[in-house]
Coordinates of C-alpha atoms and ligand atoms in Angstrom, one line a residue:
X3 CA 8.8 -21.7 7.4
X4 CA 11.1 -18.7 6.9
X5 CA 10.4 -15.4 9.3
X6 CA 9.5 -12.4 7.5
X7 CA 12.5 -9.8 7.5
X8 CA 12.6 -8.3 11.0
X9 CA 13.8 -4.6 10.8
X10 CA 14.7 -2.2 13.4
X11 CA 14.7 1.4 12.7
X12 CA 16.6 3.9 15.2
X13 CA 18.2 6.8 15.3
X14 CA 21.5 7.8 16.5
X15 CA 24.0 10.4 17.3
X16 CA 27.0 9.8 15.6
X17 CA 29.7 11.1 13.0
X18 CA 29.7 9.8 9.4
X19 CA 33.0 8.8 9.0
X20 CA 33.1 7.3 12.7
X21 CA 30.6 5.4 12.3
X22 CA 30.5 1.8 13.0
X23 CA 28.2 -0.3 10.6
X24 CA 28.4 -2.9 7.4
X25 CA 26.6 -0.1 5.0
X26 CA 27.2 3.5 5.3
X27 CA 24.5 5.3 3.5
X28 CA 25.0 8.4 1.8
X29 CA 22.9 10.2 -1.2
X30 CA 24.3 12.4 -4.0
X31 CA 22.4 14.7 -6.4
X32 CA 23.1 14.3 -10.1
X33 CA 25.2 17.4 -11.9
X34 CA 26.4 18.5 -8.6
X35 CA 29.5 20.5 -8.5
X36 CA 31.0 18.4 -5.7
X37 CA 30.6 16.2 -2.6
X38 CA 28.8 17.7 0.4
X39 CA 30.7 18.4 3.3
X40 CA 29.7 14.3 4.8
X41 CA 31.1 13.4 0.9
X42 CA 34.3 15.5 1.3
X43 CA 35.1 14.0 4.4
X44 CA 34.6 10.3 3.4
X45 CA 36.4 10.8 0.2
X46 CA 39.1 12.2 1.9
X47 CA 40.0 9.4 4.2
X48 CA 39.0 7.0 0.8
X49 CA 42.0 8.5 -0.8
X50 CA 39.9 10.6 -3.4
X51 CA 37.9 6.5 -4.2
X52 CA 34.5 8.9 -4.2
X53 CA 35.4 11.7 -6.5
X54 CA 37.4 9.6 -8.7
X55 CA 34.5 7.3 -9.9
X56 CA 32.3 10.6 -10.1
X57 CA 35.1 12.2 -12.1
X58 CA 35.1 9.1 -14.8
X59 CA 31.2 8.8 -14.9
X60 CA 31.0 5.3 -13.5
X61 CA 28.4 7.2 -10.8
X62 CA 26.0 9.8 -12.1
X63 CA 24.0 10.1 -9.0
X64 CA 20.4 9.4 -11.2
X65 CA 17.6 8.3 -9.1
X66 CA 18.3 4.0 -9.2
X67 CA 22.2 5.0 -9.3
X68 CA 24.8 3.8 -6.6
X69 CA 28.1 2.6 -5.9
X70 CA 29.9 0.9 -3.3
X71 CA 33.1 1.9 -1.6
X72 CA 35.2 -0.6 1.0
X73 CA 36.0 1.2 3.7
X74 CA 39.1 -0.7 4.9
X75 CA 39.8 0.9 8.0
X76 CA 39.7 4.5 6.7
X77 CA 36.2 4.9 7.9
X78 CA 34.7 2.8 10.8
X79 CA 32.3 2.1 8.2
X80 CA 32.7 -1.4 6.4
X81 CA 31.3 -0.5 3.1
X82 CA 29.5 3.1 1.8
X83 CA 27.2 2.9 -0.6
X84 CA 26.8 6.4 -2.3
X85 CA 22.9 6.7 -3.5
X86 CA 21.8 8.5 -6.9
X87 CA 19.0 11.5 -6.3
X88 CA 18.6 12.8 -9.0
X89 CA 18.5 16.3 -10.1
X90 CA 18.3 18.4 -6.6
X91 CA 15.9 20.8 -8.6
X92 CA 13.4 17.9 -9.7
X93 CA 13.5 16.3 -5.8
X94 CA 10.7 15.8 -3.8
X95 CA 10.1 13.5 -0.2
X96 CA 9.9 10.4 -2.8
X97 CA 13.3 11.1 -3.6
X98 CA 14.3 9.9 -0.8
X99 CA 11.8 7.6 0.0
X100 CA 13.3 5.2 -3.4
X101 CA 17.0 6.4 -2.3
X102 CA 15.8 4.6 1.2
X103 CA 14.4 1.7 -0.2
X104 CA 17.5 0.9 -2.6
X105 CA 19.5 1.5 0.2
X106 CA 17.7 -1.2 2.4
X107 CA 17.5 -3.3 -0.9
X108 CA 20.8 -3.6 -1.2
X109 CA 21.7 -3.9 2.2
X110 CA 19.5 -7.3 2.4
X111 CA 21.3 -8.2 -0.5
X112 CA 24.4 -7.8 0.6
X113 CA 23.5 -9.2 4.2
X114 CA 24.6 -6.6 5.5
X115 CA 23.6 -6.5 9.8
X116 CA 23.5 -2.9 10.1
X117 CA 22.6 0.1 8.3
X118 CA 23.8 3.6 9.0
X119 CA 22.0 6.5 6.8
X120 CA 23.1 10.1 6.4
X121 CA 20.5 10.6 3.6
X122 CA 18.4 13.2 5.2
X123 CA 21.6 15.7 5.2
X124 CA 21.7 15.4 1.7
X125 CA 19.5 18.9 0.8
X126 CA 21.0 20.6 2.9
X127 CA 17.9 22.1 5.0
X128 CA 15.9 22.2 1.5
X129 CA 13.0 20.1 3.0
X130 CA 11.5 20.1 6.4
X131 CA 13.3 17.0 8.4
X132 CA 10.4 15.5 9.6
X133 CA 9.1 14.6 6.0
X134 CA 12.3 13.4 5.3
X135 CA 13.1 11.1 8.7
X136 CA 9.2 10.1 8.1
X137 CA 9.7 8.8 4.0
X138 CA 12.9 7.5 5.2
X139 CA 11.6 5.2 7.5
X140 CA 9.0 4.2 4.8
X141 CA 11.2 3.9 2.5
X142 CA 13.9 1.4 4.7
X143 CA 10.4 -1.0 5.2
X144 CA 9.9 -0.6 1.8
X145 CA 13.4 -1.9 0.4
X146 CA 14.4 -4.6 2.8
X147 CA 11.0 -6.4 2.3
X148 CA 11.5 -9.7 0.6
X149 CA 8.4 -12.6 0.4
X150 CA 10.1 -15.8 1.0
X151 CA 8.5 -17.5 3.8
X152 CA 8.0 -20.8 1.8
X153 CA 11.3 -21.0 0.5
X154 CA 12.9 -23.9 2.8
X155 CA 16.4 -23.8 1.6
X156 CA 18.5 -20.9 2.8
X157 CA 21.1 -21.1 -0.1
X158 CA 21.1 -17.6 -0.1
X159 CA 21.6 -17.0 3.3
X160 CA 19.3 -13.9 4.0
X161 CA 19.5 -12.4 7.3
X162 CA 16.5 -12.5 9.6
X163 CA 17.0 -9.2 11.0
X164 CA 18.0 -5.6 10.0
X165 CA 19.4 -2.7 11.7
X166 CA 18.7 0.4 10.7
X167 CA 19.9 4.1 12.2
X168 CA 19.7 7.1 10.9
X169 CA 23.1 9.4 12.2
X170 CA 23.3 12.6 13.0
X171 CA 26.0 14.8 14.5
X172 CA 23.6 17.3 15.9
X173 CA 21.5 16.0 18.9
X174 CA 19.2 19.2 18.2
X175 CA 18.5 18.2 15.4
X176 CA 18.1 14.5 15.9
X177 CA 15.6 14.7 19.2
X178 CA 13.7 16.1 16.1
X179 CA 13.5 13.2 14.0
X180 CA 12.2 10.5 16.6
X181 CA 8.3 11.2 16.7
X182 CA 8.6 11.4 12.5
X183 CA 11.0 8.8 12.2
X184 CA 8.2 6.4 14.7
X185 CA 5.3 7.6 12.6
X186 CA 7.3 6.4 9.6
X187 CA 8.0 2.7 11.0
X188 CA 4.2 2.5 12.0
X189 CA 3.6 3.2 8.0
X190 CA 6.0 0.9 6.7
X191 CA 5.2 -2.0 8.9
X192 CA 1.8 -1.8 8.1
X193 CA 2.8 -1.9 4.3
X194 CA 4.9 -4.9 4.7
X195 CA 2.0 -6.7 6.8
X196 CA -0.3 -5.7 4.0
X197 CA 2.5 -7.2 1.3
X198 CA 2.7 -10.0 3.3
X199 CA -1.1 -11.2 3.6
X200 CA -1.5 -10.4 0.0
X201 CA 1.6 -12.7 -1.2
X202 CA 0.1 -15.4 0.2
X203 CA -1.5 -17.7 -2.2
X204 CA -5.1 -18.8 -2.4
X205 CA -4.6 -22.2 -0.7
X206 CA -3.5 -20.6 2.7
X207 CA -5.7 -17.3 2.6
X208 CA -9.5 -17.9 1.9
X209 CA -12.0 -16.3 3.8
X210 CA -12.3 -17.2 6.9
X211 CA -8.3 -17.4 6.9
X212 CA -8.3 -14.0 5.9
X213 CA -11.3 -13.4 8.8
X214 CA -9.1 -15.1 11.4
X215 CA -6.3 -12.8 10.0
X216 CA -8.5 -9.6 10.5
X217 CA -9.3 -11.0 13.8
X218 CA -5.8 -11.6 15.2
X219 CA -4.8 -8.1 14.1
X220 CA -7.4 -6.5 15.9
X221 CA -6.6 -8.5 19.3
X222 CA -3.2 -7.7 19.0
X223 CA -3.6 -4.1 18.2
X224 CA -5.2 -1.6 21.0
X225 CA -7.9 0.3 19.5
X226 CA -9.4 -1.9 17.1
X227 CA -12.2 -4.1 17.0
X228 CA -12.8 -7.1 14.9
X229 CA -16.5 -8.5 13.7
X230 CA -17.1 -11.3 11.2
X231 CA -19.8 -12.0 9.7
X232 CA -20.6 -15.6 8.3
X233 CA -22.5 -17.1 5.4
X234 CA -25.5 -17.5 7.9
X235 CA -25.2 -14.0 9.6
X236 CA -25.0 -12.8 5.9
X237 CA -28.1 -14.6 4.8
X238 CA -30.1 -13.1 7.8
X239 CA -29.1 -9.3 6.5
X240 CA -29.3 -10.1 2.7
X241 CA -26.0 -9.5 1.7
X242 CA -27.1 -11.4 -1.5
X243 CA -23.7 -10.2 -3.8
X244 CA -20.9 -11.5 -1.3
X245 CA -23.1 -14.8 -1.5
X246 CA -22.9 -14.9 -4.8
X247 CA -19.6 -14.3 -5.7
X248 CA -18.8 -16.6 -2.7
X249 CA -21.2 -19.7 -3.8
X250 CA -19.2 -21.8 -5.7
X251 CA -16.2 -22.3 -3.3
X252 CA -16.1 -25.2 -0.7
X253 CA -14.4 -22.1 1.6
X254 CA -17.6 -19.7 2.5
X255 CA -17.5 -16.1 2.2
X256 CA -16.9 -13.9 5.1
X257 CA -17.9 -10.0 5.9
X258 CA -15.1 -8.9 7.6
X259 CA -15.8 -5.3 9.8
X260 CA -12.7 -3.5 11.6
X261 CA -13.9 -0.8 13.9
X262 CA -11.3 2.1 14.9
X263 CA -12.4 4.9 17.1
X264 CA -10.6 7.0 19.0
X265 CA -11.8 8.8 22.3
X266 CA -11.3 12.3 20.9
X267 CA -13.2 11.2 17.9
X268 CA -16.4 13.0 18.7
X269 CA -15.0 16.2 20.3
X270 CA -13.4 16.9 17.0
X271 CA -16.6 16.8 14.9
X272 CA -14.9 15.0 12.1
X273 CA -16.5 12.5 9.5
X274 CA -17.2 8.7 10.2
X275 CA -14.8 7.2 7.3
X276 CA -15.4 3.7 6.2
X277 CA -13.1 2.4 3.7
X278 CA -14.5 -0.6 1.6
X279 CA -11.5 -3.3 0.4
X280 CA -12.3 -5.8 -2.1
X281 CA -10.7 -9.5 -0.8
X282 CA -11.0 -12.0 -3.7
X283 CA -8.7 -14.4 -2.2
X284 CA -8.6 -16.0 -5.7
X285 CA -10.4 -14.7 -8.9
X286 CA -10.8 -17.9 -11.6
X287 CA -13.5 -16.1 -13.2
X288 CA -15.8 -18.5 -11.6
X289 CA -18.2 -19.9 -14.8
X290 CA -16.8 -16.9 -17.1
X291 CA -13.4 -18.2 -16.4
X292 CA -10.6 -16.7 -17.2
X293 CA -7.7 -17.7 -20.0
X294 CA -5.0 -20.0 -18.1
X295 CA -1.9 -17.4 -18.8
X296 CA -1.3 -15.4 -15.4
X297 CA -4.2 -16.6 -13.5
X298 CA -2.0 -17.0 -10.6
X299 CA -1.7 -13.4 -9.9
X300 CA -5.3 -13.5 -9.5
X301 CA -4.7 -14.7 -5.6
X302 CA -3.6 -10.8 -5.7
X303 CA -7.1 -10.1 -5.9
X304 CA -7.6 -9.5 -2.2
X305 CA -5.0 -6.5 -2.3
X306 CA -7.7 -3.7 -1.9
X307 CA -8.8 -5.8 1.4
X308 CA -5.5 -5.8 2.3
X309 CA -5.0 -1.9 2.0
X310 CA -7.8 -1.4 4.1
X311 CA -6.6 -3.8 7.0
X312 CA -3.4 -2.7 7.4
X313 CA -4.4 0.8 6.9
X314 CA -6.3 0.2 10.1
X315 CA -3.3 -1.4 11.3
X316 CA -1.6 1.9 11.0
X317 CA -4.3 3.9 12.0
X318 CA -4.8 2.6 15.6
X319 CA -1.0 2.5 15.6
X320 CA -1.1 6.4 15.0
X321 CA -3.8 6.8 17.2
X322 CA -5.4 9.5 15.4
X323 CA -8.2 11.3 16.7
X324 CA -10.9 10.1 14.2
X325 CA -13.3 7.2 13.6
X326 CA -12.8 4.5 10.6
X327 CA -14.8 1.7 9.7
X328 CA -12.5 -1.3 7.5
X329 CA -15.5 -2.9 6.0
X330 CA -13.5 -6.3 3.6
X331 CA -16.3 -8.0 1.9
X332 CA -14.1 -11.7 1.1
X333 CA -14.9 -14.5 -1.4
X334 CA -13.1 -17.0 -2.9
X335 CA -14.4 -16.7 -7.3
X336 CA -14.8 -20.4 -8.3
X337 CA -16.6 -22.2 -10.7
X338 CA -18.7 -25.1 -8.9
X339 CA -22.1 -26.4 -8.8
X340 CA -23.2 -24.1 -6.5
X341 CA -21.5 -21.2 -8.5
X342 CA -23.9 -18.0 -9.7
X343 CA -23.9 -17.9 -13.1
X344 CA -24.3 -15.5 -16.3
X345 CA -28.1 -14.6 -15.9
X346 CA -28.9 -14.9 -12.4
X347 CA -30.6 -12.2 -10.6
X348 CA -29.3 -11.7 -7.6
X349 CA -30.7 -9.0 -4.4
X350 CA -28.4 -7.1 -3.1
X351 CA -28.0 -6.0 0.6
X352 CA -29.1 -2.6 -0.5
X353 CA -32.2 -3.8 -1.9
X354 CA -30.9 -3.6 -5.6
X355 CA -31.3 -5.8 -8.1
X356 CA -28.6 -7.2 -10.1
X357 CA -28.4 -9.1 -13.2
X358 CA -25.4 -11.2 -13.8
X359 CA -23.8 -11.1 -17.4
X360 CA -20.3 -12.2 -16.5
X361 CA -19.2 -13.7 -13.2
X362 CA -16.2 -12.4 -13.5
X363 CA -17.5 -8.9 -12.7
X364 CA -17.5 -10.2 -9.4
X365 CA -15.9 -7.4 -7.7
X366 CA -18.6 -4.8 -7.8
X367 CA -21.1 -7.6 -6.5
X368 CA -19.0 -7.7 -3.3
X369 CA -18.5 -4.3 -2.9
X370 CA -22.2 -3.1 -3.6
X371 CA -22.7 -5.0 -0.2
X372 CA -20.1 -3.4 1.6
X373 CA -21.2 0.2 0.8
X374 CA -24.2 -0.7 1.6
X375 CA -23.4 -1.9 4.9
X376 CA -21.5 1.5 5.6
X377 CA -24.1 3.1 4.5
X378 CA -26.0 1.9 7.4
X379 CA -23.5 2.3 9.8
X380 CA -24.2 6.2 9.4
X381 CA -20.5 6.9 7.3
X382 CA -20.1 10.2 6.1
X383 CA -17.5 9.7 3.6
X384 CA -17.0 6.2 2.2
X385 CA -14.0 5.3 -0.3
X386 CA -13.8 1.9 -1.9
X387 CA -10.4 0.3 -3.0
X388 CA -10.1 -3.0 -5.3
X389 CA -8.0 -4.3 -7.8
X390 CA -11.2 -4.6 -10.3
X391 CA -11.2 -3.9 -13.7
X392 CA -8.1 -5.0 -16.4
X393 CA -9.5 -1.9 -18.4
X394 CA -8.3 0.7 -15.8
X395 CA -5.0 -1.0 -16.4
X396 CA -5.3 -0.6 -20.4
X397 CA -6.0 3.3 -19.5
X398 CA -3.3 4.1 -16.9
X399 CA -1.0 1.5 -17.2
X400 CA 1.3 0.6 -14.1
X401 CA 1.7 4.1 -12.9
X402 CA -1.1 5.3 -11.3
X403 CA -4.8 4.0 -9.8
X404 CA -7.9 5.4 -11.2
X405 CA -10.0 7.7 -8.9
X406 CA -13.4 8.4 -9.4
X407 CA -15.7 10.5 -7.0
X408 CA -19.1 11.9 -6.8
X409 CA -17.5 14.3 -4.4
X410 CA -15.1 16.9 -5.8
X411 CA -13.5 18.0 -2.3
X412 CA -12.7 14.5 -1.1
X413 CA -11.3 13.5 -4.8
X414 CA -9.2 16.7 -4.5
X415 CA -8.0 15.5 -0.4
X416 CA -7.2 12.0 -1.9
X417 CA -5.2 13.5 -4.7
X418 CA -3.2 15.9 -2.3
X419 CA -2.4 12.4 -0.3
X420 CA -1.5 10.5 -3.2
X421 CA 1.0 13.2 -4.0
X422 CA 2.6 13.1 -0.8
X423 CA 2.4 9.1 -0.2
X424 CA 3.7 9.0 -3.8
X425 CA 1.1 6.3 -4.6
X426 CA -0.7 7.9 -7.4
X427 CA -3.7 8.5 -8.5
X428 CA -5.5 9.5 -11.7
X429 CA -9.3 10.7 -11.5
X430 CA -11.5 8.9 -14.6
X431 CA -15.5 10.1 -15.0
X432 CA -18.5 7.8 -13.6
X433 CA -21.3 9.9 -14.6
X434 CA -24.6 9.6 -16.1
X435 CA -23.9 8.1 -19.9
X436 CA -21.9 5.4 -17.8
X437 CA -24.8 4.5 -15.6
X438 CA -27.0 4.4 -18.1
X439 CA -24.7 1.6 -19.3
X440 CA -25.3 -0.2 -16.7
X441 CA -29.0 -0.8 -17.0
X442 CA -30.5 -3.8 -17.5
X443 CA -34.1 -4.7 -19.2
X444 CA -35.1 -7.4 -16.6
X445 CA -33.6 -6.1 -13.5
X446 CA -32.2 -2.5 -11.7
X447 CA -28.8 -3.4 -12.7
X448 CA -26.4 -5.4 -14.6
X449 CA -23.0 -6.4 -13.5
X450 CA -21.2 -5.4 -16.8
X451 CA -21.4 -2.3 -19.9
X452 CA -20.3 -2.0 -23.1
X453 CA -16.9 -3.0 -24.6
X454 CA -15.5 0.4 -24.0
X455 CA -14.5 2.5 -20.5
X456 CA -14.7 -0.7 -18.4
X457 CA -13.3 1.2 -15.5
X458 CA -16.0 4.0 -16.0
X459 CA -18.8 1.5 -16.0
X460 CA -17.4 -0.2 -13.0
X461 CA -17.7 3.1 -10.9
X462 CA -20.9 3.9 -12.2
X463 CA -22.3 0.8 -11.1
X464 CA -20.7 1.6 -7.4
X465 CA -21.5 5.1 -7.5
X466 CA -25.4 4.4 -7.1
X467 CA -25.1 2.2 -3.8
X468 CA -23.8 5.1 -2.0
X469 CA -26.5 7.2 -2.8
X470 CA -26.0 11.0 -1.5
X471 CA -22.6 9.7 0.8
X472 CA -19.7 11.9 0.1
X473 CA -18.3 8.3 -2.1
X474 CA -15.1 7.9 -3.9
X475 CA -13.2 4.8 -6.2
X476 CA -10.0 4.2 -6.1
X477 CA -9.2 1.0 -9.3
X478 CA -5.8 -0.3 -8.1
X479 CA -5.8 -3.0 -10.9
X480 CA -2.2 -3.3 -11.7
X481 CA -0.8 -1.2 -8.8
X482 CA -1.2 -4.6 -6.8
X483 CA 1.9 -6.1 -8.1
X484 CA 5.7 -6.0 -9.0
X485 CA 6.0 -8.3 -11.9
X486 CA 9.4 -8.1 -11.7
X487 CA 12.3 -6.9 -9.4
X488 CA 13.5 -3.1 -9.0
X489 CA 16.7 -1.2 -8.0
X490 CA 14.8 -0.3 -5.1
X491 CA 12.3 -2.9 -4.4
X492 CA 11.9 -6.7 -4.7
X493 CA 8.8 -8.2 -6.7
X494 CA 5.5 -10.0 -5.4
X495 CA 2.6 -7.7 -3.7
X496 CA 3.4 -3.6 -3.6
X497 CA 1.3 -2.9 -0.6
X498 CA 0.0 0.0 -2.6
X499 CA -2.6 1.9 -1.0
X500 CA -1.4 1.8 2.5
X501 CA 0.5 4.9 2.9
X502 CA -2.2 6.8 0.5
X503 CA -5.1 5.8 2.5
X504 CA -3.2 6.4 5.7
X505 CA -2.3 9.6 4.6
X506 CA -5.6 10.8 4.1
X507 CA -6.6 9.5 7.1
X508 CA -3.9 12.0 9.0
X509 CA -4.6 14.8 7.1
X510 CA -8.7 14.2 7.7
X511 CA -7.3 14.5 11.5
X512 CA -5.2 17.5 11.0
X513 CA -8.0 19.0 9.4
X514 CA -5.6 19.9 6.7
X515 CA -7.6 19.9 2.8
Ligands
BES611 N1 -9.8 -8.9 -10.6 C1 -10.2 -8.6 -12.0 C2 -9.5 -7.3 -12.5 C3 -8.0 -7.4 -12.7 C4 -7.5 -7.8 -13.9 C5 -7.2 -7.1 -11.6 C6 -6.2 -7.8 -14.1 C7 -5.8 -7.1 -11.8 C8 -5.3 -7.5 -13.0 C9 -11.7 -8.4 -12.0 O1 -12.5 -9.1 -11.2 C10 -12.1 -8.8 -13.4 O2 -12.0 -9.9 -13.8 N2 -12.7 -7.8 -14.2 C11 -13.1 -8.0 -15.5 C12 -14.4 -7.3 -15.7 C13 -15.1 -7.6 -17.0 C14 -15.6 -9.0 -17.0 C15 -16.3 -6.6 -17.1 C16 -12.1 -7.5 -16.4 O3 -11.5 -6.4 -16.1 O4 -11.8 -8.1 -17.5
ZN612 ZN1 -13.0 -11.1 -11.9
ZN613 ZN1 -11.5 -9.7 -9.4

């Protein structure tokens, strides 16, 4: 088996031009009147090479743009690679997060050992320089990710490692970037581990592989703890929807619990967070199976699970003062003869019960549970994440996850971090006329609406297991997955929701709304 892509991130006082490395980094903002002063100076000793293909239009400098320059011995660098950032006016951190990510993209592509970036000079002191050294760093984990670990042959000859430094001249300035430039590498590593997990297909991650997953993490990782409930343990407490879902696979569900909490957590008075991912290592359907087209991507289905582990990955990493429960509820959705089927009634750990009208509405059946159980762990604020309903995608498309919330203060804090995680997030209503939907005639609840506002019903149904919790919903259905390729990043798993849940998570300990 191939190694995941090992990168190292440093940074490094150095000149530009001076510099020794394979790929010399350097963004450039579209309609510019010229080359900053690191441009001029490169160009320069290129013999004019820069301005030239700016001057002909082969290089507009749009966000996905670049170009690459040899540097044959009139730079110590061996290539430069001049990165597109769009308009300066229109540029924000994500800017230059992508420009990072393209950069690193290409780098792997080209095999490139080393990596030298100038990119944060690039504004010109327009943006503060630890938001910039932090997205960079994202960004660089973000780009040089590539899922290939089963691919035996190495035809294409892919690197195992990366080196990465960010160059400055100014060792002011640089001592400055380390602690932002660290906390950015803690982020992105988490995001590939969560990419990672997720890529892998149903045969190699089913519960209890995704339990011993969970588990290895935690014993690895200082600060977390690890509990795993199993199909017994979950009988003895009820949890009657993960059964469910989980009954007609040979691999038995599992109730994963990862426990962070930090020493200063009580001092600082601050809410006990659980965040609630939904780990469907595979989704067939179960009996309401789904059509054959695409059902492969259904081993993406654990991706909310996934968000939420390596989220508390990042969190113990960070060591922020605060206190997080990762509640993953995981089950494999199979048709079998021990499946549940359309009109079963099942209990729910809450009590609830549930009648089944299609089992591929399986993801609210193991997530009910897992509110439930943080609702009994004494959470103040609980947020759910799962890839679950194909009708959030029909409403937002591939841009942005839904948000729904019963508390207008925390869906206002998770909207400020998916603005500045740049995973987005679009708020959809869950309120009375959708639970009332969600009524049934022989039971408390049933597991499906009507035709219309799937994504609406979905939360309703959630929204009434966490009771008077400060609760939110965030549907990542289609955010889970590149189909294809970008400029700045390869396809397979996204890893979205890391850096948005992590975000929050800081700002919750900076106190910041
Ligand atoms: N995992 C799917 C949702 C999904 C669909 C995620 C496409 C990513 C891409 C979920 O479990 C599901 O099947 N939902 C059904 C619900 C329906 C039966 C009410 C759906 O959206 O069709
Ligand atoms: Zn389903
Ligand atoms: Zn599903």
């Amino acid at each position: 088996m191939k190694e995941i892509i090992r990168v190292e991130l440093k940074s490094k006082k150095a000149d530009p031009a001076a510099v020794e490395t394979d790929l010399l980094v350097v963004g450039y903002f579209s309609g510019s009147k010229g080359l900053d002063r690191t441009g001029r100076e490169l160009d320069r000793r290129l013999g004019g090479a820069i301005s030239r293909v700016i001057e002909l239009g082969d290089f507009k400098g749009k966000s996905g743009d670049s170009a690459i320059f040899y540097g044959e011995g009139r730079v110590a660098a061996r290539r430069v690679l001049l990165v597109g950032l769009g308009e300066k006016t229109k540029a924000g951190p994500d800017t230059f997060r992508q420009a990072a990510a393209l950069a690193a993209n290409k780098a792997v592509e080209l095999k490139a050992r080393t990596v030298a970036l100038v990119l944060h000079a690039a504004p010109g002191g327009r943006f503060d320089a630890a938001t910039l050294a932090q997205v960079i760093a994202e960004g660089t984990y973000y780009g040089s990710y590539r899922y290939d670990e089963y691919v035996t042959d190495n035809d294409d000859g892919r690197l195992s490692t990366l080196e990465v430094e960010l160059i400055d001249s100014d060792l002011q300035r640089l001592r400055k970037l380390k602690a932002p430039l660290a906390r950015g590498t803690i982020i992105g590593r988490a995001q590939s581990y969560a990419r990672t997990i997720a890529n892998r297909p149903g045969n190699v991650i089913n519960p209890p592989a995704l339990a011993q997953e969970a588990k290895k993490l935690a014993a690895g990782t200082p600060g977390l703890t690890c509990t795993v409930l199993d199909e017994k343990q979950m009988k003895q407490k009820g949890m009657g929807g993960v059964l469910a879902v989980g009954g007609g696979s040979s691999r038995p569900p599992r109730f994963i619990v990862v426990r962070y909490v930090s020493k200063h957590a009580g001092a600082r008075k601050l809410p006990r967070v659980a965040l609630v991912g939904k780990a469907i290592t595979f989704d067939s359907g179960g009996i309401s199976i789904k059509p054959a087209a695409n059902m492969d991507q259904m081993k993406l289905d654990k991706s909310g699970g996934l968000a939420v582990l390596a989220t508390m990955k990042a969190v113990a990493e960070l060591k922020l003062p605060i206190e997080v429960y990762g509640i993953i509820p995981s089950a494999e959705n199979m048709p079998g003869p021990a499946s549940f089927r359309p009109g079963d009634i099942i209990t729910t750990y809450s009590g609830k019960t549930v009648e089944i009208q299609n089992t591929d509405a399986e993801g609210r059946m193991i997530l009910c549970d897992g509110i439930e159980y943080a609702v009994k762990q004494g959470c103040d604020v609980i947020i759910d994440i799962a890839t679950l309903t194909g009708a959030c995608m029909v409403a937002l498309g591939k841009y942005m996850a839904g948000l729904m919330s019963n508390d207008e203060a925390l869906a206002r804090q998770l909207k400020k971090a998916a603005e500045m995680s740049a995973e987005k997030l679009w708020q959809l209503p869950c309120g009375e006329q959708y639970a009332e939907e969600m009524k049934s005639k022989i039971a408390d609840l049933k597991n499906i609406g009507s035709k219309w506002g799937g994504a609406c019903t979905a939360a309703a149904f959630l929204r009434q297991f966490a009771g008077e919790k400060k609760w939110a919903h965030i549907d990542m259905a289609g955010m889970d997955v590149f189909e294809k390729p970008k400029e700045s990043v390869s396809a397979g798993a996204s890893g979205y929701g890391v850096r948005l849940l992590t975000t929050y998570l800081v700002n919750l300990a900076n106190k910041k709304d």
